[in-house]
């Protein structure tokens, strides 16, 4: 780079911006390759019914390990996928792979394995792809009823009411799927959508759950979300439960489901199947 007489500060900033751009471009190329070469896989984190203490569903979470063993976190590659448009093939792959895996579990258990699978849909993906037909095809191709799928949306998908999003949400609902609002409480959104859209579950963001037991303000926010959900006839999931004590408190407060390291980390598909087989035995 040309070292001009400009201030060191400006230079540092420009170098920084350039490095960021180059890194992102590198990751975009690598991610494109990873999708084509099937370097992505789904892991499955149990979501438990806090009252019955059984697994109710598994959230499908994408993982990317390169052939030389480098693990990229979704927090790094999902934004790159969104900015580059790769979220469309990645998202289609996740929907198909989740359906294929669920059908495989059913086959191994000799019938409906009794759990749902929850797939994340990003706001950009909802804007750029026609999601409902993609979900319908994945269900049909794998012989699954619509009620075996939960779709997790974020408030950013509906902020500003982008055209077509309500239609998409109603079309997904018409397939029989469950709709969950992910990271609830972080979206700075007008809550009017809760009246208009057929949302089944509010997923309380981890930031309110982590450290909740020592923080009266967090408890107040969680209680408010639980009472809002109850009044609207919605179920609730608390994400990021890292201690059993926290899970017990949330159960006592009336939260429907819990997810977090206290119960299980995201599992490889085989380990999730083993858990289902053990539960049946
Ligand atoms: P999310 O949908 O809110 O998923 C929950 C995240 O919390 C996951 O991170 C999960 O591993 C993590 N988690 C679960 N329990 C605990 C806990 O007890 N403590 C802590 N500290 N973390 C916990 P992960 O797998 O890194 O995914 C991050 C985000 O990336 C997801 O947040 C989701 O927004 C996005 N993502 C992952 N896979 C996909 C995908 O296939 N498609 C789309 N569109 N987004 C995805
Ligand atoms: Mg999620
Ligand atoms: Mg979440
Ligand atoms: Mg989250």
Short mmCIF file of C-alpha atoms and ligand atoms in Angstrom, two decimals:
data_model
loop_
_atom_site.label_atom_id
_atom_site.label_comp_id
_atom_site.label_asym_id
_atom_site.label_seq_id
_atom_site.Cartn_x
_atom_site.Cartn_y
_atom_site.Cartn_z
CA UNK A 1 0.00 0.00 0.00
CA UNK A 2 1.11 3.52 -0.72
CA UNK A 3 2.36 5.22 2.43
CA UNK A 4 1.19 8.80 1.96
CA UNK A 5 1.88 11.82 4.16
CA UNK A 6 -1.56 11.53 5.68
CA UNK A 7 -1.98 10.97 9.37
CA UNK A 8 -1.22 7.58 10.77
CA UNK A 9 -4.75 7.42 12.08
CA UNK A 10 -6.37 7.64 8.65
CA UNK A 11 -3.89 5.15 7.24
CA UNK A 12 -4.64 2.66 9.95
CA UNK A 13 -8.33 3.01 9.33
CA UNK A 14 -7.94 2.48 5.57
CA UNK A 15 -5.66 -0.52 6.02
CA UNK A 16 -8.17 -1.94 8.43
CA UNK A 17 -11.08 -1.48 6.05
CA UNK A 18 -9.08 -3.07 3.26
CA UNK A 19 -8.10 -6.07 5.36
CA UNK A 20 -11.73 -6.53 6.39
CA UNK A 21 -12.89 -6.40 2.80
CA UNK A 22 -10.23 -8.88 1.68
CA UNK A 23 -11.05 -11.26 4.53
CA UNK A 24 -14.72 -11.09 3.73
CA UNK A 25 -14.08 -11.70 0.05
CA UNK A 26 -11.89 -14.66 0.98
CA UNK A 27 -14.57 -16.07 3.25
CA UNK A 28 -17.25 -15.57 0.62
CA UNK A 29 -15.23 -17.56 -1.94
CA UNK A 30 -14.50 -20.24 0.65
CA UNK A 31 -18.15 -20.40 1.72
CA UNK A 32 -19.34 -20.75 -1.88
CA UNK A 33 -16.92 -23.63 -2.24
CA UNK A 34 -17.99 -25.13 1.10
CA UNK A 35 -21.66 -25.21 0.06
CA UNK A 36 -20.76 -26.88 -3.26
CA UNK A 37 -18.34 -29.32 -1.63
CA UNK A 38 -20.72 -30.20 1.21
CA UNK A 39 -18.42 -29.01 3.97
CA UNK A 40 -21.42 -27.75 5.94
CA UNK A 41 -23.38 -29.91 8.32
CA UNK A 42 -26.21 -29.45 10.76
CA UNK A 43 -25.93 -30.05 14.48
CA UNK A 44 -29.03 -30.46 16.62
CA UNK A 45 -29.59 -28.93 20.06
CA UNK A 46 -32.39 -30.38 22.20
CA UNK A 47 -35.21 -28.07 23.26
CA UNK A 48 -36.86 -29.55 26.36
CA UNK A 49 -40.37 -29.30 27.69
CA UNK A 50 -39.66 -27.84 31.15
CA UNK A 51 -42.75 -29.44 32.68
CA UNK A 52 -42.45 -33.01 31.36
CA UNK A 53 -38.64 -32.87 31.12
CA UNK A 54 -38.65 -34.51 27.70
CA UNK A 55 -37.11 -33.42 24.42
CA UNK A 56 -39.73 -31.67 22.37
CA UNK A 57 -37.64 -30.60 19.40
CA UNK A 58 -34.12 -30.08 18.12
CA UNK A 59 -32.86 -26.77 16.76
CA UNK A 60 -30.81 -27.31 13.61
CA UNK A 61 -27.62 -25.22 13.79
CA UNK A 62 -25.23 -25.00 10.84
CA UNK A 63 -21.58 -25.91 11.30
CA UNK A 64 -18.72 -25.38 8.86
CA UNK A 65 -15.43 -27.21 9.25
CA UNK A 66 -12.89 -26.73 6.44
CA UNK A 67 -10.86 -29.77 5.23
CA UNK A 68 -7.84 -28.45 7.18
CA UNK A 69 -9.91 -28.53 10.38
CA UNK A 70 -10.76 -24.86 10.84
CA UNK A 71 -14.19 -24.32 12.46
CA UNK A 72 -16.03 -21.18 11.38
CA UNK A 73 -18.79 -19.97 13.72
CA UNK A 74 -22.25 -19.17 12.32
CA UNK A 75 -21.86 -15.69 13.83
CA UNK A 76 -19.03 -15.19 11.28
CA UNK A 77 -20.31 -16.98 8.19
CA UNK A 78 -24.07 -16.32 8.32
CA UNK A 79 -23.53 -12.53 7.91
CA UNK A 80 -21.18 -13.21 4.98
CA UNK A 81 -23.81 -15.51 3.46
CA UNK A 82 -26.42 -12.79 3.87
CA UNK A 83 -24.29 -10.04 2.31
CA UNK A 84 -23.26 -12.20 -0.64
CA UNK A 85 -26.62 -13.83 -1.39
CA UNK A 86 -25.20 -17.26 -0.50
CA UNK A 87 -27.86 -17.40 2.23
CA UNK A 88 -30.29 -18.62 -0.45
CA UNK A 89 -28.46 -21.88 -1.32
CA UNK A 90 -27.29 -22.26 2.30
CA UNK A 91 -30.83 -21.80 3.60
CA UNK A 92 -32.28 -24.24 1.06
CA UNK A 93 -29.66 -26.77 2.03
CA UNK A 94 -30.47 -26.36 5.76
CA UNK A 95 -34.21 -26.90 5.16
CA UNK A 96 -33.63 -30.00 3.01
CA UNK A 97 -30.97 -31.43 5.33
CA UNK A 98 -33.14 -30.92 8.43
CA UNK A 99 -36.05 -32.75 6.74
CA UNK A 100 -33.79 -35.56 5.51
CA UNK A 101 -32.32 -36.03 9.00
CA UNK A 102 -35.73 -36.03 10.71
CA UNK A 103 -37.03 -38.65 8.25
CA UNK A 104 -33.93 -40.73 8.93
CA UNK A 105 -34.57 -40.58 12.68
CA UNK A 106 -38.20 -41.62 12.11
CA UNK A 107 -37.03 -44.58 10.04
CA UNK A 108 -34.59 -45.65 12.74
CA UNK A 109 -37.27 -45.40 15.43
CA UNK A 110 -39.83 -47.24 13.34
CA UNK A 111 -42.33 -44.37 13.07
CA UNK A 112 -42.74 -40.75 14.11
CA UNK A 113 -39.78 -40.20 16.45
CA UNK A 114 -41.89 -37.74 18.44
CA UNK A 115 -39.78 -34.61 18.04
CA UNK A 116 -39.89 -31.61 15.75
CA UNK A 117 -36.96 -29.94 14.11
CA UNK A 118 -36.52 -26.16 14.24
CA UNK A 119 -34.84 -24.43 11.31
CA UNK A 120 -33.55 -20.83 11.41
CA UNK A 121 -34.63 -18.47 8.64
CA UNK A 122 -32.72 -15.22 8.32
CA UNK A 123 -34.43 -11.97 7.42
CA UNK A 124 -32.41 -11.62 4.20
CA UNK A 125 -33.23 -15.20 3.23
CA UNK A 126 -36.93 -14.45 3.65
CA UNK A 127 -36.59 -11.41 1.40
CA UNK A 128 -34.55 -13.15 -1.29
CA UNK A 129 -36.10 -16.60 -1.56
CA UNK A 130 -39.58 -18.06 -1.83
CA UNK A 131 -39.41 -20.02 1.40
CA UNK A 132 -42.83 -21.65 1.70
CA UNK A 133 -42.52 -23.74 -1.52
CA UNK A 134 -38.99 -24.75 -0.47
CA UNK A 135 -40.26 -25.96 2.90
CA UNK A 136 -43.25 -27.68 1.28
CA UNK A 137 -40.95 -29.55 -1.13
CA UNK A 138 -38.58 -30.65 1.65
CA UNK A 139 -41.49 -32.00 3.70
CA UNK A 140 -43.04 -33.78 0.72
CA UNK A 141 -39.75 -35.26 -0.52
CA UNK A 142 -39.19 -36.80 2.91
CA UNK A 143 -42.76 -37.87 3.64
CA UNK A 144 -43.07 -35.54 6.63
CA UNK A 145 -46.20 -33.80 7.93
CA UNK A 146 -45.91 -30.02 8.25
CA UNK A 147 -46.29 -30.15 12.00
CA UNK A 148 -42.84 -31.75 12.29
CA UNK A 149 -41.16 -28.44 11.42
CA UNK A 150 -40.70 -25.30 13.46
CA UNK A 151 -39.38 -22.21 11.67
CA UNK A 152 -37.49 -19.63 13.68
CA UNK A 153 -37.76 -16.06 12.42
CA UNK A 154 -36.29 -12.89 13.90
CA UNK A 155 -38.01 -9.57 14.43
CA UNK A 156 -35.72 -8.02 11.82
CA UNK A 157 -37.61 -10.08 9.21
CA UNK A 158 -40.78 -8.13 9.87
CA UNK A 159 -39.45 -4.70 10.88
CA UNK A 160 -40.78 -2.16 8.42
CA UNK A 161 -43.25 -4.78 7.20
CA UNK A 162 -41.38 -5.72 4.01
CA UNK A 163 -43.71 -6.67 1.20
CA UNK A 164 -44.69 -10.29 1.06
CA UNK A 165 -43.43 -11.31 4.49
CA UNK A 166 -46.92 -11.69 5.96
CA UNK A 167 -47.91 -13.80 2.95
CA UNK A 168 -44.87 -16.01 3.47
CA UNK A 169 -45.64 -16.41 7.16
CA UNK A 170 -49.26 -17.35 6.46
CA UNK A 171 -48.15 -19.79 3.75
CA UNK A 172 -45.75 -21.47 6.19
CA UNK A 173 -48.52 -21.65 8.77
CA UNK A 174 -50.87 -23.20 6.19
CA UNK A 175 -48.35 -26.04 5.77
CA UNK A 176 -48.93 -26.87 9.45
CA UNK A 177 -45.55 -25.68 10.70
CA UNK A 178 -44.93 -24.03 14.06
CA UNK A 179 -43.57 -20.47 13.97
CA UNK A 180 -41.18 -19.19 16.62
CA UNK A 181 -39.93 -15.63 17.07
CA UNK A 182 -36.20 -16.04 17.78
CA UNK A 183 -34.11 -13.72 19.98
CA UNK A 184 -37.33 -12.12 21.21
CA UNK A 185 -36.77 -8.84 23.00
CA UNK A 186 -33.73 -7.67 21.03
CA UNK A 187 -35.40 -6.52 17.81
CA UNK A 188 -36.57 -2.99 18.78
CA UNK A 189 -39.72 -3.89 16.97
CA UNK A 190 -43.21 -2.53 17.17
CA UNK A 191 -45.12 -5.32 18.92
CA UNK A 192 -48.22 -4.90 16.74
CA UNK A 193 -47.07 -7.82 14.60
CA UNK A 194 -47.86 -10.17 17.51
CA UNK A 195 -51.54 -9.41 16.90
CA UNK A 196 -51.36 -9.76 13.13
CA UNK A 197 -49.08 -12.73 12.55
CA UNK A 198 -49.71 -16.33 13.60
CA UNK A 199 -46.66 -16.68 15.88
CA UNK A 200 -46.81 -19.76 18.14
CA UNK A 201 -43.70 -19.41 20.29
CA UNK A 202 -41.64 -16.53 21.69
CA UNK A 203 -37.99 -17.51 22.12
CA UNK A 204 -36.64 -15.29 24.88
CA UNK A 205 -33.20 -14.05 23.92
CA UNK A 206 -30.24 -15.52 25.76
CA UNK A 207 -29.10 -12.07 26.92
CA UNK A 208 -32.07 -11.94 29.35
CA UNK A 209 -31.54 -15.51 30.54
CA UNK A 210 -27.78 -15.49 31.17
CA UNK A 211 -27.17 -14.19 34.70
CA UNK A 212 -30.90 -13.79 35.32
CA UNK A 213 -30.82 -15.26 38.83
CA UNK A 214 -28.63 -12.45 40.12
CA UNK A 215 -30.33 -9.65 38.23
CA UNK A 216 -33.77 -8.36 39.21
CA UNK A 217 -34.11 -6.32 36.02
CA UNK A 218 -33.65 -9.41 33.86
CA UNK A 219 -36.16 -11.32 35.96
CA UNK A 220 -38.64 -8.46 35.43
CA UNK A 221 -38.14 -8.53 31.65
CA UNK A 222 -38.48 -12.32 31.50
CA UNK A 223 -41.65 -12.23 33.63
CA UNK A 224 -43.10 -9.55 31.35
CA UNK A 225 -42.38 -11.62 28.22
CA UNK A 226 -43.88 -14.74 29.84
CA UNK A 227 -47.05 -12.90 30.81
CA UNK A 228 -47.33 -11.29 27.37
CA UNK A 229 -47.02 -14.72 25.73
CA UNK A 230 -49.54 -16.25 28.07
CA UNK A 231 -52.06 -13.47 27.45
CA UNK A 232 -51.67 -13.93 23.69
CA UNK A 233 -51.92 -17.73 23.90
CA UNK A 234 -48.32 -18.30 22.85
CA UNK A 235 -45.75 -20.71 24.21
CA UNK A 236 -42.26 -19.65 25.29
CA UNK A 237 -38.72 -20.99 25.00
CA UNK A 238 -35.82 -19.73 27.09
CA UNK A 239 -32.49 -20.04 25.27
CA UNK A 240 -29.06 -20.14 26.88
CA UNK A 241 -29.96 -22.02 30.08
CA UNK A 242 -26.55 -22.92 31.51
CA UNK A 243 -27.56 -24.20 34.98
CA UNK A 244 -30.30 -26.62 36.07
CA UNK A 245 -31.28 -24.17 38.81
CA UNK A 246 -32.04 -21.54 36.18
CA UNK A 247 -34.16 -24.07 34.28
CA UNK A 248 -36.14 -24.85 37.43
CA UNK A 249 -36.75 -21.16 38.08
CA UNK A 250 -37.95 -20.63 34.51
CA UNK A 251 -40.23 -23.66 34.78
CA UNK A 252 -41.71 -22.23 37.99
CA UNK A 253 -42.28 -18.89 36.24
CA UNK A 254 -44.29 -20.73 33.58
CA UNK A 255 -41.85 -20.88 30.67
CA UNK A 256 -42.83 -23.75 28.35
CA UNK A 257 -39.51 -24.90 26.89
CA UNK A 258 -35.82 -24.58 27.69
CA UNK A 259 -32.66 -24.87 25.64
CA UNK A 260 -29.07 -24.56 26.78
CA UNK A 261 -25.81 -26.15 27.79
CA UNK A 262 -27.37 -27.25 31.13
CA UNK A 263 -29.32 -29.85 29.11
CA UNK A 264 -27.19 -30.40 26.04
CA UNK A 265 -24.89 -28.68 23.58
CA UNK A 266 -25.69 -28.90 19.88
CA UNK A 267 -25.25 -32.60 18.95
CA UNK A 268 -24.11 -34.34 15.79
CA UNK A 269 -27.09 -36.00 14.02
CA UNK A 270 -25.95 -39.47 15.15
CA UNK A 271 -25.73 -38.40 18.79
CA UNK A 272 -29.20 -36.84 18.60
CA UNK A 273 -30.54 -40.13 17.17
CA UNK A 274 -28.84 -42.04 20.00
CA UNK A 275 -30.57 -39.78 22.50
CA UNK A 276 -33.94 -40.55 20.89
CA UNK A 277 -33.20 -44.30 20.87
CA UNK A 278 -32.18 -44.21 24.56
CA UNK A 279 -35.31 -42.24 25.49
CA UNK A 280 -37.48 -44.85 23.76
CA UNK A 281 -35.72 -47.82 25.40
P1 LIG B 1 -29.87 -18.78 17.44
O1 LIG B 1 -30.83 -19.22 16.42
O2 LIG B 1 -30.35 -17.84 18.49
O3 LIG B 1 -29.29 -20.14 18.08
C1 LIG B 1 -28.96 -20.30 19.42
C2 LIG B 1 -27.46 -20.13 19.63
O4 LIG B 1 -27.18 -20.18 21.03
C3 LIG B 1 -26.61 -21.24 18.99
O5 LIG B 1 -25.36 -20.66 18.59
C4 LIG B 1 -26.39 -22.18 20.19
O6 LIG B 1 -25.26 -23.02 20.04
C5 LIG B 1 -26.21 -21.17 21.29
N1 LIG B 1 -26.49 -21.72 22.62
C6 LIG B 1 -27.40 -22.65 22.95
N2 LIG B 1 -27.40 -22.88 24.29
C7 LIG B 1 -26.47 -22.05 24.81
C8 LIG B 1 -25.99 -21.82 26.16
O7 LIG B 1 -26.45 -22.42 27.13
N3 LIG B 1 -25.02 -20.89 26.31
C9 LIG B 1 -24.49 -20.22 25.24
N4 LIG B 1 -23.52 -19.34 25.49
N5 LIG B 1 -24.92 -20.42 23.96
C10 LIG B 1 -25.90 -21.32 23.75
P2 LIG B 1 -24.70 -21.00 17.18
O8 LIG B 1 -24.92 -22.43 16.82
O9 LIG B 1 -23.30 -20.49 17.24
O10 LIG B 1 -25.54 -20.13 16.16
C11 LIG B 1 -25.54 -18.72 16.24
C12 LIG B 1 -26.62 -18.12 15.37
O11 LIG B 1 -26.34 -18.37 13.99
C13 LIG B 1 -28.01 -18.71 15.61
O12 LIG B 1 -28.57 -18.09 16.74
C14 LIG B 1 -28.69 -18.35 14.31
O13 LIG B 1 -29.12 -17.01 14.34
C15 LIG B 1 -27.56 -18.45 13.29
N6 LIG B 1 -27.64 -19.75 12.59
C16 LIG B 1 -27.11 -20.96 12.90
N7 LIG B 1 -27.42 -21.88 11.96
C17 LIG B 1 -28.19 -21.24 11.02
C18 LIG B 1 -28.85 -21.65 9.79
O14 LIG B 1 -28.82 -22.82 9.37
N8 LIG B 1 -29.52 -20.68 9.10
C19 LIG B 1 -29.61 -19.38 9.56
N9 LIG B 1 -30.30 -18.49 8.82
N10 LIG B 1 -29.01 -18.97 10.70
C20 LIG B 1 -28.33 -19.89 11.43
MG1 LIG B 2 -32.64 -19.99 16.45
MG1 LIG B 3 -32.14 -17.62 19.34
MG1 LIG B 4 -29.73 -16.01 19.64
#
